mmCIF file of C-alpha atoms and ligand atoms in Angstrom:
data_model
loop_
_atom_site.group_PDB
_atom_site.id
_atom_site.type_symbol
_atom_site.label_atom_id
_atom_site.label_comp_id
_atom_site.label_asym_id
_atom_site.label_seq_id
_atom_site.Cartn_x
_atom_site.Cartn_y
_atom_site.Cartn_z
ATOM 1 C CA MET A 879 8.344 -29.155 7.611
ATOM 2 C CA LYS A 880 8.282 -27.775 4.516
ATOM 3 C CA LYS A 881 6.272 -24.045 5.124
ATOM 4 C CA ARG A 882 2.606 -24.035 3.253
ATOM 5 C CA VAL A 883 2.134 -20.659 1.403
ATOM 6 C CA LEU A 884 -1.111 -19.353 -0.170
ATOM 7 C CA ILE A 885 -1.049 -17.197 -3.236
ATOM 8 C CA ILE A 886 -4.122 -14.959 -3.282
ATOM 9 C CA TYR A 887 -4.926 -13.615 -7.186
ATOM 10 C CA THR A 888 -7.129 -10.349 -8.249
ATOM 11 C CA GLY A 889 -5.549 -9.859 -11.543
ATOM 12 C CA GLY A 890 -3.589 -7.167 -12.718
ATOM 13 C CA THR A 891 -0.721 -7.658 -15.550
ATOM 14 C CA ILE A 892 0.414 -10.646 -13.742
ATOM 15 C CA GLY A 893 -2.471 -12.623 -15.039
ATOM 16 C CA MET A 894 -2.680 -12.127 -18.564
ATOM 17 C CA ILE A 895 -1.424 -14.304 -22.332
ATOM 18 C CA ARG A 896 -1.997 -13.543 -25.348
ATOM 19 C CA ASP A 897 -4.511 -15.134 -27.067
ATOM 20 C CA HIS A 898 -3.463 -16.729 -30.397
ATOM 21 C CA LYS A 899 -5.959 -16.207 -32.526
ATOM 22 C CA THR A 900 -6.573 -12.395 -31.670
ATOM 23 C CA LYS A 901 -3.237 -11.586 -30.432
ATOM 24 C CA ALA A 902 -5.166 -9.195 -27.706
ATOM 25 C CA LEU A 903 -4.024 -9.769 -23.770
ATOM 26 C CA ILE A 904 -6.566 -11.492 -21.530
ATOM 27 C CA PRO A 905 -6.524 -12.602 -18.036
ATOM 28 C CA PHE A 906 -5.413 -16.459 -18.042
ATOM 29 C CA ASN A 907 -7.109 -19.284 -16.594
ATOM 30 C CA PHE A 908 -4.920 -19.166 -12.901
ATOM 31 C CA ARG A 909 -5.988 -23.034 -12.534
ATOM 32 C CA THR A 910 -3.980 -23.829 -15.674
ATOM 33 C CA ILE A 911 -0.570 -21.357 -13.305
ATOM 34 C CA THR A 912 1.552 -24.208 -12.637
ATOM 35 C CA ASP A 913 2.300 -25.147 -17.423
ATOM 36 C CA GLN A 914 2.497 -21.243 -17.451
ATOM 37 C CA ILE A 915 5.068 -22.278 -14.570
ATOM 38 C CA PRO A 916 6.106 -24.802 -14.333
ATOM 39 C CA GLU A 917 9.008 -24.513 -12.014
ATOM 40 C CA LEU A 918 6.207 -23.928 -9.233
ATOM 41 C CA LYS A 919 6.150 -27.555 -8.401
ATOM 42 C CA HIS A 920 9.938 -27.819 -8.192
ATOM 43 C CA LEU A 921 9.940 -24.737 -5.239
ATOM 44 C CA ASN A 922 10.921 -26.374 -1.537
ATOM 45 C CA CYS A 923 7.673 -25.020 -0.013
ATOM 46 C CA HIS A 924 3.569 -26.575 -0.037
ATOM 47 C CA ILE A 925 1.573 -24.137 -2.290
ATOM 48 C CA ALA A 926 -2.199 -23.649 -2.329
ATOM 49 C CA PHE A 927 -4.353 -21.202 -4.545
ATOM 50 C CA HIS A 928 -6.746 -19.427 -4.306
ATOM 51 C CA ALA A 929 -8.343 -16.763 -6.963
ATOM 52 C CA SER A 930 -11.061 -13.973 -6.612
ATOM 53 C CA GLN A 931 -14.341 -14.420 -8.456
ATOM 54 C CA LYS A 932 -13.234 -11.971 -11.017
ATOM 55 C CA ALA A 933 -9.313 -10.614 -11.927
ATOM 56 C CA ILE A 934 -9.773 -7.102 -12.385
ATOM 57 C CA ASP A 935 -7.158 -4.427 -12.941
ATOM 58 C CA SER A 936 -5.765 -2.918 -10.313
ATOM 59 C CA SER A 937 -8.104 0.558 -10.981
ATOM 60 C CA ASP A 938 -10.927 -1.190 -10.496
ATOM 61 C CA VAL A 939 -9.708 -2.068 -6.214
ATOM 62 C CA GLN A 940 -12.585 -0.331 -3.662
ATOM 63 C CA PRO A 941 -12.328 -0.272 0.145
ATOM 64 C CA ALA A 942 -14.037 -2.808 -0.197
ATOM 65 C CA PHE A 943 -11.350 -6.077 -1.818
ATOM 66 C CA TRP A 944 -9.012 -5.030 0.110
ATOM 67 C CA GLU A 945 -11.527 -6.294 3.180
ATOM 68 C CA GLU A 946 -11.928 -9.002 1.177
ATOM 69 C CA LEU A 947 -8.466 -10.163 0.852
ATOM 70 C CA ALA A 948 -7.686 -9.386 4.714
ATOM 71 C CA SER A 949 -10.993 -11.341 5.252
ATOM 72 C CA ILE A 950 -9.476 -14.693 3.411
ATOM 73 C CA ILE A 951 -6.541 -13.815 5.474
ATOM 74 C CA GLU A 952 -7.785 -14.292 8.917
ATOM 75 C CA LYS A 953 -9.632 -17.454 7.280
ATOM 76 C CA LYS A 954 -6.871 -18.747 6.729
ATOM 77 C CA TYR A 955 -4.093 -17.258 8.622
ATOM 78 C CA HIS A 956 -3.405 -20.770 10.500
ATOM 79 C CA GLN A 957 -3.859 -22.884 7.862
ATOM 80 C CA TYR A 958 -0.284 -21.588 6.229
ATOM 81 C CA ASP A 959 2.645 -19.896 6.828
ATOM 82 C CA GLY A 960 2.856 -17.271 4.650
ATOM 83 C CA PHE A 961 0.710 -15.372 1.746
ATOM 84 C CA VAL A 962 1.597 -13.897 -1.776
ATOM 85 C CA ILE A 963 -1.176 -12.095 -3.043
ATOM 86 C CA LEU A 964 -0.887 -10.930 -7.399
ATOM 87 C CA HIS A 965 -2.138 -7.503 -8.053
ATOM 88 C CA GLY A 966 -2.119 -4.566 -10.367
ATOM 89 C CA THR A 967 0.892 -2.727 -10.061
ATOM 90 C CA ASP A 968 -1.684 0.438 -10.542
ATOM 91 C CA THR A 969 -2.819 0.699 -7.350
ATOM 92 C CA MET A 970 -0.497 -2.145 -5.190
ATOM 93 C CA ALA A 971 0.617 0.932 -2.457
ATOM 94 C CA TYR A 972 -2.650 0.874 -1.049
ATOM 95 C CA THR A 973 -3.761 -1.677 -1.175
ATOM 96 C CA ALA A 974 -0.521 -2.326 0.536
ATOM 97 C CA SER A 975 -0.371 0.342 3.104
ATOM 98 C CA ALA A 976 -4.668 -0.818 3.271
ATOM 99 C CA LEU A 977 -4.196 -4.031 4.452
ATOM 100 C CA SER A 978 -0.853 -3.319 7.166
ATOM 101 C CA TYR A 979 -3.672 -1.241 8.859
ATOM 102 C CA MET A 980 -6.446 -3.807 8.380
ATOM 103 C CA LEU A 981 -4.083 -7.150 10.088
ATOM 104 C CA GLU A 982 -2.644 -5.671 13.405
ATOM 105 C CA ASN A 983 -0.212 -7.796 15.404
ATOM 106 C CA LEU A 984 0.631 -9.655 12.309
ATOM 107 C CA GLY A 985 2.998 -12.305 11.977
ATOM 108 C CA LYS A 986 3.573 -13.724 8.878
ATOM 109 C CA PRO A 987 4.869 -12.480 5.806
ATOM 110 C CA VAL A 988 1.912 -10.953 3.333
ATOM 111 C CA ILE A 989 4.050 -10.567 -0.060
ATOM 112 C CA LEU A 990 2.085 -8.636 -2.886
ATOM 113 C CA THR A 991 3.687 -8.790 -5.939
ATOM 114 C CA GLY A 992 2.535 -8.327 -10.128
ATOM 115 C CA SER A 993 4.428 -7.328 -12.739
ATOM 116 C CA GLN A 994 4.923 -4.538 -16.080
ATOM 117 C CA LEU A 995 4.748 -7.380 -18.621
ATOM 118 C CA PRO A 996 1.899 -9.888 -18.627
ATOM 119 C CA LEU A 997 3.131 -13.355 -17.616
ATOM 120 C CA GLY A 998 2.154 -15.111 -20.966
ATOM 121 C CA VAL A 999 4.459 -12.454 -23.340
ATOM 122 C CA ILE A 1000 9.169 -13.939 -23.948
ATOM 123 C CA ARG A 1001 10.852 -10.800 -21.802
ATOM 124 C CA THR A 1002 8.070 -11.234 -19.019
ATOM 125 C CA ASP A 1003 8.639 -10.361 -15.198
ATOM 126 C CA ALA A 1004 6.202 -11.650 -13.934
ATOM 127 C CA LYS A 1005 8.045 -15.560 -13.102
ATOM 128 C CA ARG A 1006 11.076 -14.083 -11.399
ATOM 129 C CA ASN A 1007 9.103 -11.747 -8.927
ATOM 130 C CA LEU A 1008 5.844 -14.868 -8.055
ATOM 131 C CA ILE A 1009 8.793 -16.952 -7.250
ATOM 132 C CA THR A 1010 10.493 -14.540 -5.172
ATOM 133 C CA ALA A 1011 7.733 -13.349 -3.664
ATOM 134 C CA ILE A 1012 6.827 -16.881 -2.699
ATOM 135 C CA GLU A 1013 10.368 -17.883 -1.179
ATOM 136 C CA ILE A 1014 10.555 -15.166 0.872
ATOM 137 C CA ALA A 1015 6.758 -15.619 2.336
ATOM 138 C CA ALA A 1016 8.252 -19.170 2.840
ATOM 139 C CA SER A 1017 12.112 -18.011 3.989
ATOM 140 C CA LYS A 1018 13.013 -19.252 7.346
ATOM 141 C CA LYS A 1019 14.223 -15.542 8.370
ATOM 142 C CA LEU A 1020 9.843 -14.332 9.392
ATOM 143 C CA VAL A 1021 8.977 -10.782 7.714
ATOM 144 C CA PRO A 1022 5.785 -10.192 9.413
ATOM 145 C CA GLU A 1023 4.837 -7.777 7.632
ATOM 146 C CA VAL A 1024 2.909 -6.711 4.782
ATOM 147 C CA CYS A 1025 5.794 -5.569 1.505
ATOM 148 C CA ILE A 1026 6.130 -5.465 -1.940
ATOM 149 C CA TYR A 1027 8.205 -7.052 -3.602
ATOM 150 C CA PHE A 1028 9.434 -6.353 -7.192
ATOM 151 C CA ASN A 1029 12.450 -6.932 -9.356
ATOM 152 C CA SER A 1030 14.387 -8.115 -6.254
ATOM 153 C CA GLN A 1031 13.926 -5.918 -4.268
ATOM 154 C CA LEU A 1032 12.044 -5.992 -1.397
ATOM 155 C CA PHE A 1033 10.139 -3.299 0.444
ATOM 156 C CA ARG A 1034 8.037 -2.270 3.363
ATOM 157 C CA GLY A 1035 4.043 -2.259 1.409
ATOM 158 C CA ASN A 1036 3.324 1.668 3.609
ATOM 159 C CA ARG A 1037 6.809 2.915 1.970
ATOM 160 C CA ALA A 1038 6.829 2.113 -1.356
ATOM 161 C CA GLU A 1039 5.096 3.885 -4.131
ATOM 162 C CA LYS A 1040 4.658 3.185 -7.681
ATOM 163 C CA PHE A 1041 7.024 5.561 -9.826
ATOM 164 C CA THR A 1042 7.759 4.281 -13.393
ATOM 165 C CA SER A 1043 5.333 2.520 -15.599
ATOM 166 C CA SER A 1044 7.595 1.893 -18.087
ATOM 167 C CA LYS A 1045 10.951 -0.353 -16.244
ATOM 168 C CA PHE A 1046 11.160 -3.203 -14.657
ATOM 169 C CA ASP A 1047 11.716 -1.522 -11.432
ATOM 170 C CA ALA A 1048 8.812 0.448 -11.119
ATOM 171 C CA PHE A 1049 8.635 0.483 -7.058
ATOM 172 C CA GLN A 1050 10.893 2.728 -5.070
ATOM 173 C CA SER A 1051 11.043 3.512 -1.489
ATOM 174 C CA LEU A 1052 13.146 7.192 -0.648
ATOM 175 C CA ASN A 1053 12.417 7.139 3.031
ATOM 176 C CA PHE A 1054 12.988 3.367 4.085
ATOM 177 C CA PRO A 1055 15.319 0.890 3.295
ATOM 178 C CA VAL A 1056 14.538 -2.032 1.269
ATOM 179 C CA LEU A 1057 13.853 -5.313 3.503
ATOM 180 C CA ALA A 1058 16.081 -7.364 1.293
ATOM 181 C CA GLU A 1059 17.477 -7.663 -1.763
ATOM 182 C CA ALA A 1060 17.053 -11.095 -3.952
ATOM 183 C CA GLY A 1061 20.268 -11.021 -5.750
ATOM 184 C CA VAL A 1062 22.953 -13.986 -6.135
ATOM 185 C CA GLU A 1063 21.422 -14.517 -2.320
ATOM 186 C CA MET A 1064 18.614 -13.400 -0.575
ATOM 187 C CA VAL A 1065 20.155 -10.227 2.080
ATOM 188 C CA PHE A 1066 17.574 -9.236 4.217
ATOM 189 C CA ASP A 1067 18.155 -6.390 6.176
ATOM 190 C CA GLU A 1068 17.021 -7.835 9.495
ATOM 191 C CA ARG A 1069 17.358 -4.406 11.316
ATOM 192 C CA MET A 1070 14.578 -2.628 9.005
ATOM 193 C CA ILE A 1071 12.350 -5.507 9.665
ATOM 194 C CA LEU A 1072 9.314 -5.107 12.236
ATOM 195 C CA PRO A 1073 9.776 -7.488 15.393
ATOM 196 C CA LYS A 1074 7.244 -10.756 15.575
ATOM 197 C CA PRO A 1075 4.313 -9.493 17.540
ATOM 198 C CA LYS A 1076 3.708 -10.970 21.024
ATOM 199 C CA LYS A 1077 0.053 -10.766 20.385
ATOM 200 C CA LYS A 1078 -2.647 -12.392 18.307
ATOM 201 C CA LEU A 1079 -3.329 -11.293 15.194
ATOM 202 C CA LYS A 1080 -6.642 -8.637 15.170
ATOM 203 C CA VAL A 1081 -8.531 -7.580 11.955
ATOM 204 C CA ASN A 1082 -9.552 -4.167 11.812
ATOM 205 C CA TYR A 1083 -12.441 -3.987 8.309
ATOM 206 C CA GLY A 1084 -14.092 -0.180 7.743
ATOM 207 C CA PHE A 1085 -13.128 2.677 6.084
ATOM 208 C CA ASN A 1086 -14.463 5.947 5.431
ATOM 209 C CA GLU A 1087 -14.030 7.185 1.919
ATOM 210 C CA HIS A 1088 -15.038 10.713 2.618
ATOM 211 C CA VAL A 1089 -11.821 11.649 2.296
ATOM 212 C CA LEU A 1090 -9.277 13.456 -0.763
ATOM 213 C CA VAL A 1091 -6.311 14.054 -1.715
ATOM 214 C CA LEU A 1092 -5.322 18.013 -2.708
ATOM 215 C CA LYS A 1093 -2.282 18.499 -4.468
ATOM 216 C CA LEU A 1094 -1.256 21.713 -4.437
ATOM 217 C CA PHE A 1095 0.075 23.908 -7.314
ATOM 218 C CA PRO A 1096 0.955 27.504 -8.299
ATOM 219 C CA GLY A 1097 -2.740 29.230 -9.220
ATOM 220 C CA LEU A 1098 -4.851 27.145 -6.925
ATOM 221 C CA SER A 1099 -7.132 29.252 -6.566
ATOM 222 C CA PRO A 1100 -8.685 29.152 -2.661
ATOM 223 C CA ALA A 1101 -12.475 29.527 -4.331
ATOM 224 C CA VAL A 1102 -12.432 26.096 -5.672
ATOM 225 C CA ILE A 1103 -10.709 25.255 -2.119
ATOM 226 C CA ASP A 1104 -14.175 26.921 -0.132
ATOM 227 C CA ALA A 1105 -16.551 25.172 -2.399
ATOM 228 C CA LEU A 1106 -15.300 21.708 -0.777
ATOM 229 C CA SER A 1107 -17.525 22.777 2.423
ATOM 230 C CA GLU A 1108 -19.993 22.313 0.031
ATOM 231 C CA ILE A 1109 -19.006 18.494 0.533
ATOM 232 C CA LYS A 1110 -20.957 17.952 4.218
ATOM 233 C CA SER A 1111 -19.638 14.722 3.979
ATOM 234 C CA LEU A 1112 -15.872 14.938 3.262
ATOM 235 C CA ARG A 1113 -14.716 14.030 6.681
ATOM 236 C CA GLY A 1114 -11.035 14.684 5.823
ATOM 237 C CA ILE A 1115 -8.044 15.727 3.552
ATOM 238 C CA VAL A 1116 -4.491 14.893 2.639
ATOM 239 C CA LEU A 1117 -2.808 17.777 1.025
ATOM 240 C CA GLU A 1118 0.085 17.352 -0.767
ATOM 241 C CA THR A 1119 2.504 20.179 -0.142
ATOM 242 C CA PHE A 1120 5.269 21.549 -2.109
ATOM 243 C CA GLY A 1121 9.257 20.451 -0.510
ATOM 244 C CA SER A 1122 9.570 20.226 3.443
ATOM 245 C CA GLY A 1123 5.746 20.649 4.067
ATOM 246 C CA ASN A 1124 5.373 24.194 2.438
ATOM 247 C CA ALA A 1125 1.953 25.935 1.354
ATOM 248 C CA PRO A 1126 1.511 29.582 0.071
ATOM 249 C CA SER A 1127 1.543 31.869 2.549
ATOM 250 C CA THR A 1128 -1.514 34.543 1.913
ATOM 251 C CA LYS A 1129 -4.072 35.274 4.420
ATOM 252 C CA LYS A 1130 -6.671 33.999 1.296
ATOM 253 C CA PHE A 1131 -4.953 30.576 1.372
ATOM 254 C CA LEU A 1132 -4.486 29.877 5.014
ATOM 255 C CA ASP A 1133 -7.981 31.510 5.998
ATOM 256 C CA SER A 1134 -9.796 28.481 3.705
ATOM 257 C CA ILE A 1135 -7.763 26.089 5.029
ATOM 258 C CA GLU A 1136 -8.372 26.981 8.162
ATOM 259 C CA ARG A 1137 -12.719 27.547 7.777
ATOM 260 C CA LEU A 1138 -12.527 23.747 6.332
ATOM 261 C CA ILE A 1139 -10.424 22.595 10.034
ATOM 262 C CA LYS A 1140 -13.560 25.013 11.444
ATOM 263 C CA ASN A 1141 -16.181 22.719 9.614
ATOM 264 C CA GLY A 1142 -14.965 19.552 10.760
ATOM 265 C CA ILE A 1143 -12.080 18.580 8.750
ATOM 266 C CA VAL A 1144 -9.205 16.550 9.758
ATOM 267 C CA VAL A 1145 -6.560 18.238 7.404
ATOM 268 C CA LEU A 1146 -3.304 16.136 7.384
ATOM 269 C CA ASN A 1147 -0.102 17.458 5.354
ATOM 270 C CA ILE A 1148 2.203 15.130 3.255
ATOM 271 C CA SER A 1149 4.922 16.876 0.347
ATOM 272 C CA GLN A 1150 4.666 16.011 -3.092
ATOM 273 C CA CYS A 1151 8.581 15.046 -2.679
ATOM 274 C CA SER A 1152 8.800 11.004 -3.058
ATOM 275 C CA GLY A 1153 11.799 11.736 -0.650
ATOM 276 C CA GLY A 1154 12.427 13.755 3.074
ATOM 277 C CA MET A 1155 9.343 14.284 5.020
ATOM 278 C CA VAL A 1156 7.914 17.636 6.399
ATOM 279 C CA ASN A 1157 8.335 19.519 9.119
ATOM 280 C CA GLN A 1158 5.816 22.962 9.670
ATOM 281 C CA ASN A 1159 8.098 24.012 11.658
ATOM 282 C CA LYS A 1160 11.395 25.037 9.122
ATOM 283 C CA TYR A 1161 9.847 28.143 7.439
ATOM 284 C CA GLU A 1162 7.562 30.399 7.113
ATOM 285 C CA THR A 1163 5.010 29.130 4.373
ATOM 286 C CA GLY A 1164 4.719 25.810 6.704
ATOM 287 C CA ILE A 1165 4.497 27.399 10.412
ATOM 288 C CA GLY A 1166 1.324 29.049 9.327
ATOM 289 C CA LEU A 1167 -0.574 25.572 8.085
ATOM 290 C CA ARG A 1168 0.377 24.145 11.479
ATOM 291 C CA ASP A 1169 -0.701 26.821 13.217
ATOM 292 C CA ILE A 1170 -4.284 27.083 11.586
ATOM 293 C CA GLY A 1171 -4.581 22.805 12.891
ATOM 294 C CA VAL A 1172 -3.090 20.947 9.870
ATOM 295 C CA ILE A 1173 -1.528 18.322 11.664
ATOM 296 C CA SER A 1174 1.666 16.806 9.921
ATOM 297 C CA GLY A 1175 2.062 14.135 8.081
ATOM 298 C CA GLY A 1176 6.176 13.455 8.178
ATOM 299 C CA ASP A 1177 7.458 11.074 5.535
ATOM 300 C CA MET A 1178 4.278 9.371 4.400
ATOM 301 C CA THR A 1179 3.935 8.426 0.741
ATOM 302 C CA THR A 1180 0.541 8.891 -0.202
ATOM 303 C CA GLU A 1181 -0.525 6.333 -0.464
ATOM 304 C CA ALA A 1182 0.216 5.685 2.965
ATOM 305 C CA ALA A 1183 -1.554 8.844 4.347
ATOM 306 C CA ILE A 1184 -5.054 8.356 2.562
ATOM 307 C CA THR A 1185 -5.480 4.800 3.916
ATOM 308 C CA LYS A 1186 -4.309 5.477 7.843
ATOM 309 C CA MET A 1187 -7.049 8.980 7.348
ATOM 310 C CA MET A 1188 -9.376 6.596 5.903
ATOM 311 C CA PHE A 1189 -8.818 3.574 8.659
ATOM 312 C CA LEU A 1190 -8.793 6.414 11.286
ATOM 313 C CA LEU A 1191 -12.075 7.948 10.266
ATOM 314 C CA ASN A 1192 -13.885 4.769 10.341
ATOM 315 C CA ARG A 1193 -12.129 3.583 12.864
ATOM 316 C CA TYR A 1194 -12.685 6.366 15.832
ATOM 317 C CA SER A 1195 -15.660 8.933 16.074
ATOM 318 C CA SER A 1196 -14.467 11.867 17.274
ATOM 319 C CA ARG A 1197 -12.022 14.077 15.356
ATOM 320 C CA SER A 1198 -8.848 14.609 18.256
ATOM 321 C CA ASP A 1199 -8.426 10.321 18.607
ATOM 322 C CA VAL A 1200 -8.477 10.322 14.680
ATOM 323 C CA LYS A 1201 -6.042 13.342 14.908
ATOM 324 C CA ARG A 1202 -3.645 11.386 17.926
ATOM 325 C CA GLU A 1203 -3.737 8.743 16.339
ATOM 326 C CA LEU A 1204 -2.548 9.407 12.257
ATOM 327 C CA LYS A 1205 0.707 11.601 14.441
ATOM 328 C CA LYS A 1206 1.015 7.992 15.907
ATOM 329 C CA ASP A 1207 2.563 4.747 13.416
ATOM 330 C CA HIS A 1208 1.169 2.219 13.191
ATOM 331 C CA ALA A 1209 2.681 -0.797 11.012
ATOM 332 C CA GLY A 1210 6.163 1.478 10.272
ATOM 333 C CA GLU A 1211 4.471 3.008 7.835
ATOM 334 C CA LEU A 1212 5.637 6.907 9.938
ATOM 335 C CA SER A 1213 9.631 7.494 10.663
ATOM 336 C CA LEU A 1214 9.495 9.518 14.118
HETATM 337 N N1 LIG B 60 -3.261 -1.841 -15.086
HETATM 338 C C1 LIG B 60 -2.550 -3.346 -14.471
HETATM 339 C C2 LIG B 60 -2.956 -3.088 -13.101
HETATM 340 O O1 LIG B 60 -2.380 -2.386 -11.565
HETATM 341 C C3 LIG B 60 -1.050 -2.339 -14.287
HETATM 342 C C4 LIG B 60 -0.492 -4.061 -14.117
HETATM 343 O O2 LIG B 60 -0.402 -4.739 -13.336
HETATM 344 O O3 LIG B 60 0.635 -3.472 -13.726
HETATM 345 O O4 LIG B 60 -4.005 -3.795 -12.652
#
């Protein structure tokens, strides 16, 4: 039996073609996709399409867009064996992370892909990214996860980050191995792929947007941190620290962070480094944070951390519940 794959088109560079008259890049009519990529007719699966009302650049993505995607998947879940989401690369890792928390007990592949060059450009990477993403979604080897497929590599979505805007290998995942490599053969790393859950899919909606990513830098004034207390609705901060989770050890800095925590704000420590993990027990500069109640974010990416914070702050009203859940691994985003 041929598998059934639903392609959900949202926008991004992948959906652009050149207007012959003006030479400008414009979103193409998604209904003509098989004219653009005739190879789609020859794949060994049934393909159906769903296009968002309006194609967007992924810089315009908001939590309501994640909810819309999750609800399409929820509604169509039983009709299809896998889902491919065409998405701009800029915020693809945020969408993948958010979906990984929303789609609890996901038992089917949800593969996000996009491209660095538009579909209508001769050297485009769009065709091969899309074709292989569909093949993975329809593969006999089941990958029941939210993934990003890009330039021959299949990443766990909440472990990936966009690290270059100019090369074809736009994504990397330094803290977790790739789930598959598409060479001459498709080679899956079975040990790394999450097992198929026994329970039924449960889609959790809602995000709390009253959060912030605060990137430390030498010279960041405690007065600026103190000013954050003025934002009465602020509930959570992802603190991007140095190296293995280190921050200034001055009393002024630590007092400012501690004041935020005492005001009820949850502070999560993740590193500015793409590889490695936060260890708040290693250096005095990390221990200081631990002692005032900052939570260690381990080896999570910024994208996985901020979307997890938004997700949990909406789900739990008590701060201790949010803190407890932040420390747990929910969808393979965190090594314990
Ligand atoms: N700005 C585009 C987007 O993220 C870039 C891309 O698709 O690669 O929507």
